[in-house]
PDB file of C-alpha atoms in Angstrom:
ATOM      1  CA  MET A   1      31.163  18.238  68.713  1.00  0.00           C
ATOM      2  CA  LYS A   2      30.452  20.557  65.791  1.00  0.00           C
ATOM      3  CA  LEU A   3      30.693  19.085  62.349  1.00  0.00           C
ATOM      4  CA  VAL A   4      30.736  21.070  59.085  1.00  0.00           C
ATOM      5  CA  ARG A   5      30.976  20.608  55.337  1.00  0.00           C
ATOM      6  CA  TYR A   6      32.968  23.137  53.409  1.00  0.00           C
ATOM      7  CA  GLY A   7      33.838  23.894  49.782  1.00  0.00           C
ATOM      8  CA  ALA A   8      32.070  24.523  46.522  1.00  0.00           C
ATOM      9  CA  ARG A   9      28.493  23.349  46.166  1.00  0.00           C
ATOM     10  CA  GLY A  10      28.431  19.677  45.239  1.00  0.00           C
ATOM     11  CA  ALA A  11      32.072  19.231  46.219  1.00  0.00           C
ATOM     12  CA  GLU A  12      31.934  19.809  49.986  1.00  0.00           C
ATOM     13  CA  ARG A  13      34.461  18.205  52.336  1.00  0.00           C
ATOM     14  CA  ALA A  14      34.133  17.132  55.963  1.00  0.00           C
ATOM     15  CA  GLY A  15      35.321  19.339  58.763  1.00  0.00           C
ATOM     16  CA  VAL A  16      35.091  19.758  62.539  1.00  0.00           C
ATOM     17  CA  VAL A  17      35.143  22.884  64.700  1.00  0.00           C
ATOM     18  CA  ASP A  18      37.861  23.072  67.358  1.00  0.00           C
ATOM     19  CA  ALA A  19      37.707  24.642  70.818  1.00  0.00           C
ATOM     20  CA  GLN A  20      38.742  28.030  69.464  1.00  0.00           C
ATOM     21  CA  GLY A  21      35.977  28.001  66.837  1.00  0.00           C
ATOM     22  CA  ARG A  22      38.293  27.222  63.918  1.00  0.00           C
ATOM     23  CA  VAL A  23      37.296  24.717  61.248  1.00  0.00           C
ATOM     24  CA  ARG A  24      39.642  21.745  60.870  1.00  0.00           C
ATOM     25  CA  ASP A  25      39.852  19.483  57.856  1.00  0.00           C
ATOM     26  CA  LEU A  26      38.409  15.969  58.453  1.00  0.00           C
ATOM     27  CA  SER A  27      38.427  14.874  54.817  1.00  0.00           C
ATOM     28  CA  MET A  28      41.473  12.648  55.249  1.00  0.00           C
ATOM     29  CA  LEU A  29      39.486  10.613  57.798  1.00  0.00           C
ATOM     30  CA  LEU A  30      35.929  10.908  56.428  1.00  0.00           C
ATOM     31  CA  PRO A  31      34.662  10.962  52.835  1.00  0.00           C
ATOM     32  CA  ASP A  32      31.736  13.135  53.900  1.00  0.00           C
ATOM     33  CA  ILE A  33      29.329  13.862  56.728  1.00  0.00           C
ATOM     34  CA  GLY A  34      26.294  11.935  55.625  1.00  0.00           C
ATOM     35  CA  PRO A  35      24.139   8.888  56.513  1.00  0.00           C
ATOM     36  CA  ALA A  36      27.083   6.501  56.859  1.00  0.00           C
ATOM     37  CA  GLN A  37      28.931   8.793  59.253  1.00  0.00           C
ATOM     38  CA  LEU A  38      26.054   9.696  61.596  1.00  0.00           C
ATOM     39  CA  ALA A  39      25.760   6.369  63.454  1.00  0.00           C
ATOM     40  CA  PRO A  40      26.438   6.616  67.234  1.00  0.00           C
ATOM     41  CA  ARG A  41      29.567   4.452  66.974  1.00  0.00           C
ATOM     42  CA  THR A  42      31.106   6.635  64.241  1.00  0.00           C
ATOM     43  CA  LEU A  43      30.302   9.874  66.112  1.00  0.00           C
ATOM     44  CA  ALA A  44      31.812   8.427  69.272  1.00  0.00           C
ATOM     45  CA  ALA A  45      34.999   7.543  67.409  1.00  0.00           C
ATOM     46  CA  LEU A  46      35.205  11.036  65.986  1.00  0.00           C
ATOM     47  CA  SER A  47      34.819  12.648  69.414  1.00  0.00           C
ATOM     48  CA  ALA A  48      37.981  10.889  70.473  1.00  0.00           C
ATOM     49  CA  ILE A  49      40.136  12.458  67.720  1.00  0.00           C
ATOM     50  CA  ASP A  50      42.694  15.086  68.628  1.00  0.00           C
ATOM     51  CA  VAL A  51      41.348  17.774  66.293  1.00  0.00           C
ATOM     52  CA  GLU A  52      44.259  20.113  67.078  1.00  0.00           C
ATOM     53  CA  ARG A  53      46.424  17.965  64.813  1.00  0.00           C
ATOM     54  CA  LEU A  54      44.170  18.521  61.830  1.00  0.00           C
ATOM     55  CA  PRO A  55      44.795  21.277  59.278  1.00  0.00           C
ATOM     56  CA  VAL A  56      42.927  24.572  59.774  1.00  0.00           C
ATOM     57  CA  VAL A  57      40.533  25.696  57.003  1.00  0.00           C
ATOM     58  CA  ASP A  58      40.037  29.404  56.369  1.00  0.00           C
ATOM     59  CA  VAL A  59      36.199  29.408  56.009  1.00  0.00           C
ATOM     60  CA  VAL A  60      34.083  32.407  55.161  1.00  0.00           C
ATOM     61  CA  ASP A  61      33.246  34.555  58.180  1.00  0.00           C
ATOM     62  CA  ALA A  62      30.407  37.121  58.283  1.00  0.00           C
ATOM     63  CA  GLY A  63      30.357  37.501  54.538  1.00  0.00           C
ATOM     64  CA  GLU A  64      34.097  38.056  54.150  1.00  0.00           C
ATOM     65  CA  SER A  65      36.492  36.077  51.985  1.00  0.00           C
ATOM     66  CA  GLY A  66      37.244  32.457  52.686  1.00  0.00           C
ATOM     67  CA  VAL A  67      36.057  28.928  51.923  1.00  0.00           C
ATOM     68  CA  ARG A  68      32.260  28.474  51.631  1.00  0.00           C
ATOM     69  CA  LEU A  69      30.352  26.545  54.325  1.00  0.00           C
ATOM     70  CA  GLY A  70      27.743  24.202  52.927  1.00  0.00           C
ATOM     71  CA  CYS A  71      24.836  22.352  54.480  1.00  0.00           C
ATOM     72  CA  PRO A  72      26.488  20.336  57.266  1.00  0.00           C
ATOM     73  CA  VAL A  73      24.730  17.117  56.268  1.00  0.00           C
ATOM     74  CA  GLY A  74      25.365  15.452  52.924  1.00  0.00           C
ATOM     75  CA  GLY A  75      23.233  12.767  51.227  1.00  0.00           C
ATOM     76  CA  VAL A  76      19.980  13.946  52.852  1.00  0.00           C
ATOM     77  CA  GLY A  77      17.190  11.639  51.798  1.00  0.00           C
ATOM     78  CA  LYS A  78      14.226  13.775  52.854  1.00  0.00           C
ATOM     79  CA  ILE A  79      13.234  16.872  54.786  1.00  0.00           C
ATOM     80  CA  VAL A  80      10.149  16.394  56.953  1.00  0.00           C
ATOM     81  CA  CYS A  81       8.645  19.519  58.480  1.00  0.00           C
ATOM     82  CA  VAL A  82       6.225  20.172  61.324  1.00  0.00           C
ATOM     83  CA  GLY A  83       3.845  23.115  60.839  1.00  0.00           C
ATOM     84  CA  LEU A  84       2.213  25.258  63.473  1.00  0.00           C
ATOM     85  CA  ASN A  85       4.294  23.784  66.322  1.00  0.00           C
ATOM     86  CA  TYR A  86       4.369  26.995  68.371  1.00  0.00           C
ATOM     87  CA  ARG A  87       1.100  28.230  69.799  1.00  0.00           C
ATOM     88  CA  ASP A  88       1.963  31.904  69.158  1.00  0.00           C
ATOM     89  CA  HIS A  89       2.675  31.147  65.450  1.00  0.00           C
ATOM     90  CA  ALA A  90      -0.597  29.295  65.052  1.00  0.00           C
ATOM     91  CA  GLU A  91      -2.400  32.268  66.529  1.00  0.00           C
ATOM     92  CA  GLU A  92      -0.681  34.838  64.299  1.00  0.00           C
ATOM     93  CA  ALA A  93      -1.532  32.669  61.261  1.00  0.00           C
ATOM     94  CA  GLY A  94      -5.188  32.638  62.350  1.00  0.00           C
ATOM     95  CA  MET A  95      -5.213  28.856  62.548  1.00  0.00           C
ATOM     96  CA  ALA A  96      -6.372  26.514  65.309  1.00  0.00           C
ATOM     97  CA  VAL A  97      -3.713  24.980  67.512  1.00  0.00           C
ATOM     98  CA  PRO A  98      -3.328  21.484  66.025  1.00  0.00           C
ATOM     99  CA  LYS A  99      -4.390  18.410  67.923  1.00  0.00           C
ATOM    100  CA  GLU A 100      -1.749  16.299  66.091  1.00  0.00           C
ATOM    101  CA  PRO A 101       1.500  17.456  64.413  1.00  0.00           C
ATOM    102  CA  VAL A 102       0.944  19.030  60.951  1.00  0.00           C
ATOM    103  CA  LEU A 103       3.421  17.412  58.500  1.00  0.00           C
ATOM    104  CA  PHE A 104       4.686  18.507  55.141  1.00  0.00           C
ATOM    105  CA  MET A 105       7.840  18.020  53.045  1.00  0.00           C
ATOM    106  CA  LYS A 106      10.502  20.177  51.477  1.00  0.00           C
ATOM    107  CA  ALA A 107      12.398  19.014  48.380  1.00  0.00           C
ATOM    108  CA  VAL A 108      16.063  18.143  49.058  1.00  0.00           C
ATOM    109  CA  THR A 109      16.988  20.606  46.300  1.00  0.00           C
ATOM    110  CA  THR A 110      16.087  23.377  48.740  1.00  0.00           C
ATOM    111  CA  LEU A 111      19.199  22.676  50.815  1.00  0.00           C
ATOM    112  CA  SER A 112      21.869  25.356  50.897  1.00  0.00           C
ATOM    113  CA  GLY A 113      24.606  26.686  53.141  1.00  0.00           C
ATOM    114  CA  PRO A 114      24.421  29.194  56.030  1.00  0.00           C
ATOM    115  CA  GLN A 115      25.660  32.148  53.946  1.00  0.00           C
ATOM    116  CA  ASP A 116      24.428  31.167  50.499  1.00  0.00           C
ATOM    117  CA  ALA A 117      22.087  33.548  48.693  1.00  0.00           C
ATOM    118  CA  VAL A 118      18.357  32.896  49.010  1.00  0.00           C
ATOM    119  CA  GLN A 119      16.655  33.087  45.618  1.00  0.00           C
ATOM    120  CA  ILE A 120      13.386  34.987  45.113  1.00  0.00           C
ATOM    121  CA  PRO A 121      11.406  33.031  42.464  1.00  0.00           C
ATOM    122  CA  PRO A 122      10.444  34.920  39.305  1.00  0.00           C
ATOM    123  CA  GLY A 123       7.168  36.729  39.925  1.00  0.00           C
ATOM    124  CA  ALA A 124       7.058  35.810  43.632  1.00  0.00           C
ATOM    125  CA  GLN A 125       5.581  38.449  45.944  1.00  0.00           C
ATOM    126  CA  LYS A 126       5.245  36.694  49.311  1.00  0.00           C
ATOM    127  CA  VAL A 127       8.569  35.101  50.240  1.00  0.00           C
ATOM    128  CA  ASP A 128       8.751  34.683  54.034  1.00  0.00           C
ATOM    129  CA  TRP A 129      11.228  33.604  56.719  1.00  0.00           C
ATOM    130  CA  GLU A 130      10.992  30.916  59.447  1.00  0.00           C
ATOM    131  CA  VAL A 131      13.794  30.256  61.858  1.00  0.00           C
ATOM    132  CA  GLU A 132      13.684  26.608  63.049  1.00  0.00           C
ATOM    133  CA  LEU A 133      15.448  23.953  65.027  1.00  0.00           C
ATOM    134  CA  GLY A 134      16.367  21.039  62.773  1.00  0.00           C
ATOM    135  CA  ILE A 135      16.863  17.440  63.957  1.00  0.00           C
ATOM    136  CA  VAL A 136      19.395  15.265  62.103  1.00  0.00           C
ATOM    137  CA  ILE A 137      18.534  11.589  62.234  1.00  0.00           C
ATOM    138  CA  GLY A 138      21.393   9.225  63.078  1.00  0.00           C
ATOM    139  CA  SER A 139      19.718   5.809  62.843  1.00  0.00           C
ATOM    140  CA  ARG A 140      16.433   4.437  61.434  1.00  0.00           C
ATOM    141  CA  LEU A 141      13.109   5.188  63.111  1.00  0.00           C
ATOM    142  CA  LYS A 142      10.035   3.137  62.342  1.00  0.00           C
ATOM    143  CA  HIS A 143       7.156   2.950  64.794  1.00  0.00           C
ATOM    144  CA  VAL A 144       9.406   4.138  67.551  1.00  0.00           C
ATOM    145  CA  LYS A 145       8.042   4.887  70.996  1.00  0.00           C
ATOM    146  CA  LYS A 146       8.365   8.413  72.356  1.00  0.00           C
ATOM    147  CA  GLU A 147      10.685   7.323  75.163  1.00  0.00           C
ATOM    148  CA  ASP A 148      13.105   5.762  72.676  1.00  0.00           C
ATOM    149  CA  ALA A 149      13.103   8.490  70.060  1.00  0.00           C
ATOM    150  CA  LEU A 150      16.054  10.619  71.191  1.00  0.00           C
ATOM    151  CA  ARG A 151      18.525   7.731  70.925  1.00  0.00           C
ATOM    152  CA  HIS A 152      18.054   8.013  67.114  1.00  0.00           C
ATOM    153  CA  VAL A 153      19.152  11.599  66.968  1.00  0.00           C
ATOM    154  CA  ALA A 154      22.648  12.376  65.696  1.00  0.00           C
ATOM    155  CA  GLY A 155      22.419  16.100  66.375  1.00  0.00           C
ATOM    156  CA  TYR A 156      20.735  19.400  65.681  1.00  0.00           C
ATOM    157  CA  VAL A 157      21.051  22.215  63.163  1.00  0.00           C
ATOM    158  CA  LEU A 158      19.944  25.797  62.627  1.00  0.00           C
ATOM    159  CA  ALA A 159      17.580  26.053  59.681  1.00  0.00           C
ATOM    160  CA  ASN A 160      15.459  28.603  57.857  1.00  0.00           C
ATOM    161  CA  ASP A 161      12.191  27.241  56.367  1.00  0.00           C
ATOM    162  CA  VAL A 162      11.897  29.882  53.630  1.00  0.00           C
ATOM    163  CA  SER A 163       8.363  29.915  52.219  1.00  0.00           C
ATOM    164  CA  GLU A 164       6.459  31.580  49.395  1.00  0.00           C
ATOM    165  CA  ARG A 165       3.047  32.162  50.973  1.00  0.00           C
ATOM    166  CA  ALA A 166       1.064  32.687  47.770  1.00  0.00           C
ATOM    167  CA  TYR A 167       2.380  29.371  46.439  1.00  0.00           C
ATOM    168  CA  GLN A 168       1.694  27.750  49.822  1.00  0.00           C
ATOM    169  CA  ILE A 169      -1.816  29.070  50.498  1.00  0.00           C
ATOM    170  CA  GLU A 170      -3.310  30.546  47.341  1.00  0.00           C
ATOM    171  CA  ARG A 171      -2.288  27.998  44.676  1.00  0.00           C
ATOM    172  CA  GLY A 172      -4.701  25.107  45.272  1.00  0.00           C
ATOM    173  CA  GLY A 173      -3.423  23.693  48.554  1.00  0.00           C
ATOM    174  CA  GLN A 174      -0.374  21.540  49.270  1.00  0.00           C
ATOM    175  CA  TRP A 175       2.118  23.475  51.345  1.00  0.00           C
ATOM    176  CA  ASP A 176       5.040  21.757  49.569  1.00  0.00           C
ATOM    177  CA  LYS A 177       4.595  24.123  46.601  1.00  0.00           C
ATOM    178  CA  GLY A 178       5.444  27.102  48.762  1.00  0.00           C
ATOM    179  CA  LYS A 179       8.279  25.390  50.567  1.00  0.00           C
ATOM    180  CA  SER A 180      10.372  23.731  47.839  1.00  0.00           C
ATOM    181  CA  TYR A 181      12.016  26.352  45.645  1.00  0.00           C
ATOM    182  CA  ASP A 182      15.804  26.083  45.319  1.00  0.00           C
ATOM    183  CA  THR A 183      17.698  27.643  48.325  1.00  0.00           C
ATOM    184  CA  PHE A 184      14.525  27.576  50.502  1.00  0.00           C
ATOM    185  CA  ALA A 185      16.277  25.514  53.225  1.00  0.00           C
ATOM    186  CA  PRO A 186      19.509  27.114  54.386  1.00  0.00           C
ATOM    187  CA  VAL A 187      20.989  24.802  57.023  1.00  0.00           C
ATOM    188  CA  GLY A 188      23.983  25.200  59.302  1.00  0.00           C
ATOM    189  CA  PRO A 189      26.651  26.414  59.930  1.00  0.00           C
ATOM    190  CA  TRP A 190      27.172  23.321  62.068  1.00  0.00           C
ATOM    191  CA  LEU A 191      25.743  19.952  62.888  1.00  0.00           C
ATOM    192  CA  VAL A 192      26.049  19.953  66.668  1.00  0.00           C
ATOM    193  CA  THR A 193      25.929  16.429  68.154  1.00  0.00           C
ATOM    194  CA  ALA A 194      23.140  15.676  70.532  1.00  0.00           C
ATOM    195  CA  ASP A 195      25.442  15.235  73.557  1.00  0.00           C
ATOM    196  CA  GLU A 196      26.701  18.799  73.128  1.00  0.00           C
ATOM    197  CA  VAL A 197      23.259  20.319  72.702  1.00  0.00           C
ATOM    198  CA  GLY A 198      21.794  18.728  75.765  1.00  0.00           C
ATOM    199  CA  ASP A 199      18.092  19.633  76.190  1.00  0.00           C
ATOM    200  CA  PRO A 200      16.653  20.620  72.824  1.00  0.00           C
ATOM    201  CA  HIS A 201      13.669  22.168  74.585  1.00  0.00           C
ATOM    202  CA  ALA A 202      15.633  25.070  76.109  1.00  0.00           C
ATOM    203  CA  LEU A 203      17.065  26.855  73.111  1.00  0.00           C
ATOM    204  CA  ALA A 204      16.523  30.533  72.210  1.00  0.00           C
ATOM    205  CA  LEU A 205      15.984  31.201  68.489  1.00  0.00           C
ATOM    206  CA  TRP A 206      15.812  34.525  66.668  1.00  0.00           C
ATOM    207  CA  LEU A 207      15.741  36.095  63.208  1.00  0.00           C
ATOM    208  CA  ASP A 208      16.391  39.652  61.950  1.00  0.00           C
ATOM    209  CA  VAL A 209      15.570  41.194  58.559  1.00  0.00           C
ATOM    210  CA  ASN A 210      17.754  44.158  57.615  1.00  0.00           C
ATOM    211  CA  GLY A 211      18.761  44.539  61.202  1.00  0.00           C
ATOM    212  CA  GLU A 212      15.207  44.513  62.623  1.00  0.00           C
ATOM    213  CA  ARG A 213      14.280  41.715  65.049  1.00  0.00           C
ATOM    214  CA  MET A 214      11.342  39.750  63.640  1.00  0.00           C
ATOM    215  CA  GLN A 215      11.338  36.487  65.586  1.00  0.00           C
ATOM    216  CA  ASP A 216      12.405  35.932  69.170  1.00  0.00           C
ATOM    217  CA  GLY A 217      11.313  32.593  70.604  1.00  0.00           C
ATOM    218  CA  ASN A 218      12.340  29.525  72.560  1.00  0.00           C
ATOM    219  CA  THR A 219      11.947  25.817  71.908  1.00  0.00           C
ATOM    220  CA  ARG A 220      10.416  25.405  75.378  1.00  0.00           C
ATOM    221  CA  ASN A 221       7.243  26.656  73.721  1.00  0.00           C
ATOM    222  CA  PHE A 222       6.842  23.750  71.387  1.00  0.00           C
ATOM    223  CA  ILE A 223       3.351  22.296  71.187  1.00  0.00           C
ATOM    224  CA  PHE A 224       4.836  18.908  70.339  1.00  0.00           C
ATOM    225  CA  ASP A 225       8.284  18.217  71.759  1.00  0.00           C
ATOM    226  CA  VAL A 226      11.112  16.487  69.892  1.00  0.00           C
ATOM    227  CA  PRO A 227      10.389  12.911  71.102  1.00  0.00           C
ATOM    228  CA  SER A 228       6.729  13.337  70.332  1.00  0.00           C
ATOM    229  CA  VAL A 229       7.405  14.644  66.836  1.00  0.00           C
ATOM    230  CA  LEU A 230       9.874  11.856  65.946  1.00  0.00           C
ATOM    231  CA  SER A 231       7.643   9.126  67.298  1.00  0.00           C
ATOM    232  CA  TYR A 232       4.653  10.538  65.470  1.00  0.00           C
ATOM    233  CA  ILE A 233       6.462  10.856  62.118  1.00  0.00           C
ATOM    234  CA  SER A 234       7.832   7.301  62.431  1.00  0.00           C
ATOM    235  CA  ASP A 235       4.271   5.911  62.405  1.00  0.00           C
ATOM    236  CA  PHE A 236       3.683   7.387  58.920  1.00  0.00           C
ATOM    237  CA  MET A 237       7.103   6.989  57.281  1.00  0.00           C
ATOM    238  CA  THR A 238      10.491   5.548  58.046  1.00  0.00           C
ATOM    239  CA  LEU A 239      13.077   8.127  59.026  1.00  0.00           C
ATOM    240  CA  GLU A 240      16.571   7.171  57.858  1.00  0.00           C
ATOM    241  CA  ALA A 241      20.031   8.361  58.923  1.00  0.00           C
ATOM    242  CA  GLY A 242      20.748  11.705  57.312  1.00  0.00           C
ATOM    243  CA  ASP A 243      17.130  12.774  57.107  1.00  0.00           C
ATOM    244  CA  ILE A 244      16.353  16.221  58.578  1.00  0.00           C
ATOM    245  CA  VAL A 245      13.236  17.067  60.574  1.00  0.00           C
ATOM    246  CA  LEU A 246      12.326  20.744  60.925  1.00  0.00           C
ATOM    247  CA  THR A 247      10.334  21.404  64.039  1.00  0.00           C
ATOM    248  CA  GLY A 248       8.361  24.568  63.338  1.00  0.00           C
ATOM    249  CA  THR A 249       8.809  28.298  63.848  1.00  0.00           C
ATOM    250  CA  PRO A 250       7.771  30.727  66.557  1.00  0.00           C
ATOM    251  CA  ALA A 251       5.705  33.915  65.981  1.00  0.00           C
ATOM    252  CA  GLY A 252       7.109  36.801  63.955  1.00  0.00           C
ATOM    253  CA  VAL A 253       6.920  35.608  60.375  1.00  0.00           C
ATOM    254  CA  GLY A 254       6.230  38.150  57.618  1.00  0.00           C
ATOM    255  CA  LEU A 255       2.762  36.793  56.918  1.00  0.00           C
ATOM    256  CA  GLY A 256       1.663  37.587  60.484  1.00  0.00           C
ATOM    257  CA  ARG A 257       2.972  41.171  60.627  1.00  0.00           C
ATOM    258  CA  LYS A 258       0.364  43.771  61.599  1.00  0.00           C
ATOM    259  CA  PRO A 259      -1.130  45.988  60.226  1.00  0.00           C
ATOM    260  CA  GLU A 260       0.390  44.753  56.949  1.00  0.00           C
ATOM    261  CA  PRO A 261       2.304  41.580  56.126  1.00  0.00           C
ATOM    262  CA  ARG A 262       5.980  42.023  55.187  1.00  0.00           C
ATOM    263  CA  PHE A 263       7.774  39.827  52.687  1.00  0.00           C
ATOM    264  CA  LEU A 264      11.308  39.459  51.400  1.00  0.00           C
ATOM    265  CA  LYS A 265      12.727  41.081  48.264  1.00  0.00           C
ATOM    266  CA  ALA A 266      16.016  41.067  46.434  1.00  0.00           C
ATOM    267  CA  GLY A 267      18.654  42.892  48.458  1.00  0.00           C
ATOM    268  CA  ASP A 268      17.176  42.033  51.849  1.00  0.00           C
ATOM    269  CA  GLU A 269      19.386  40.345  54.436  1.00  0.00           C
ATOM    270  CA  MET A 270      18.321  37.797  57.026  1.00  0.00           C
ATOM    271  CA  ARG A 271      20.439  37.010  60.082  1.00  0.00           C
ATOM    272  CA  LEU A 272      19.260  34.242  62.359  1.00  0.00           C
ATOM    273  CA  GLY A 273      20.560  31.977  65.127  1.00  0.00           C
ATOM    274  CA  ILE A 274      19.843  29.413  67.822  1.00  0.00           C
ATOM    275  CA  THR A 275      21.679  29.034  71.141  1.00  0.00           C
ATOM    276  CA  GLY A 276      24.709  26.790  70.595  1.00  0.00           C
ATOM    277  CA  LEU A 277      23.939  26.105  66.926  1.00  0.00           C
ATOM    278  CA  GLY A 278      25.558  29.166  65.332  1.00  0.00           C
ATOM    279  CA  GLU A 279      24.207  31.876  63.039  1.00  0.00           C
ATOM    280  CA  GLN A 280      23.322  32.413  59.402  1.00  0.00           C
ATOM    281  CA  ARG A 281      23.672  35.447  57.229  1.00  0.00           C
ATOM    282  CA  LEU A 282      21.595  35.259  54.066  1.00  0.00           C
ATOM    283  CA  ARG A 283      21.290  37.770  51.278  1.00  0.00           C
ATOM    284  CA  CYS A 284      18.167  37.605  49.024  1.00  0.00           C
ATOM    285  CA  VAL A 285      18.700  37.713  45.258  1.00  0.00           C
ATOM    286  CA  GLN A 286      16.346  37.604  42.316  1.00  0.00           C
ATOM    287  CA  ALA A 287      16.335  34.242  40.620  1.00  0.00           C
ATOM    288  CA  GLY A 288      16.681  34.257  36.822  1.00  0.00           C
TER     289      GLY A 288
END
């Protein structure tokens, strides 16, 4: 099942994608798609609905006219991220392969939709891209064993961990500073439930900038797999329903380009996708 949220920012409504790829309005049945709607029992009840009876929504497609798609999860409490979780990305960054997952946070104000503009901060020179698999938590995790972790997953999303590298690396430490500008976490188009995704360790992911392929990876190359990541995080903090965990990015980020790094500027366009999780089309604009 593919769930969406559509409408103006801050006023999104719940939707579901039918077998023909059309968005159907769920708002008469659900107030939103957020923590209260992500429990296994609720998702099971939703899967039994005859979506063909629901009204069709004319959502935006490939930048054309239509209703905006927002982040497919509402009421997100926190965004927890895993850094350097692909060996090839650690190598291109010139950093040792970690012995334990590297954790950092993104502010929830970074969240945006799959076709919303990405803002370049005033004076920023090193804005970078990172296509990532996101995990959406469906029920609380606290000191959860690895073998039990996946039962707490509601589903998965496509995400872009946009980063300002000077803020991240050159401004006194703390990666969060380079990760938390508004619009630095485009998510969606869909929340795809775990049963439909199947194995999260066999998904191709890619990202293009202005039509040029920059990243081309696969989640089978994780250093730390999804159960390991969730179990590990749950020993340091409680993960609640609606939280999003970003699992790291493969090689091909702008910082690692040779012979010279390449960074985003106003007017650039990113297109990215993950097998079964849809695609994003993101135009960069200068923030005021």
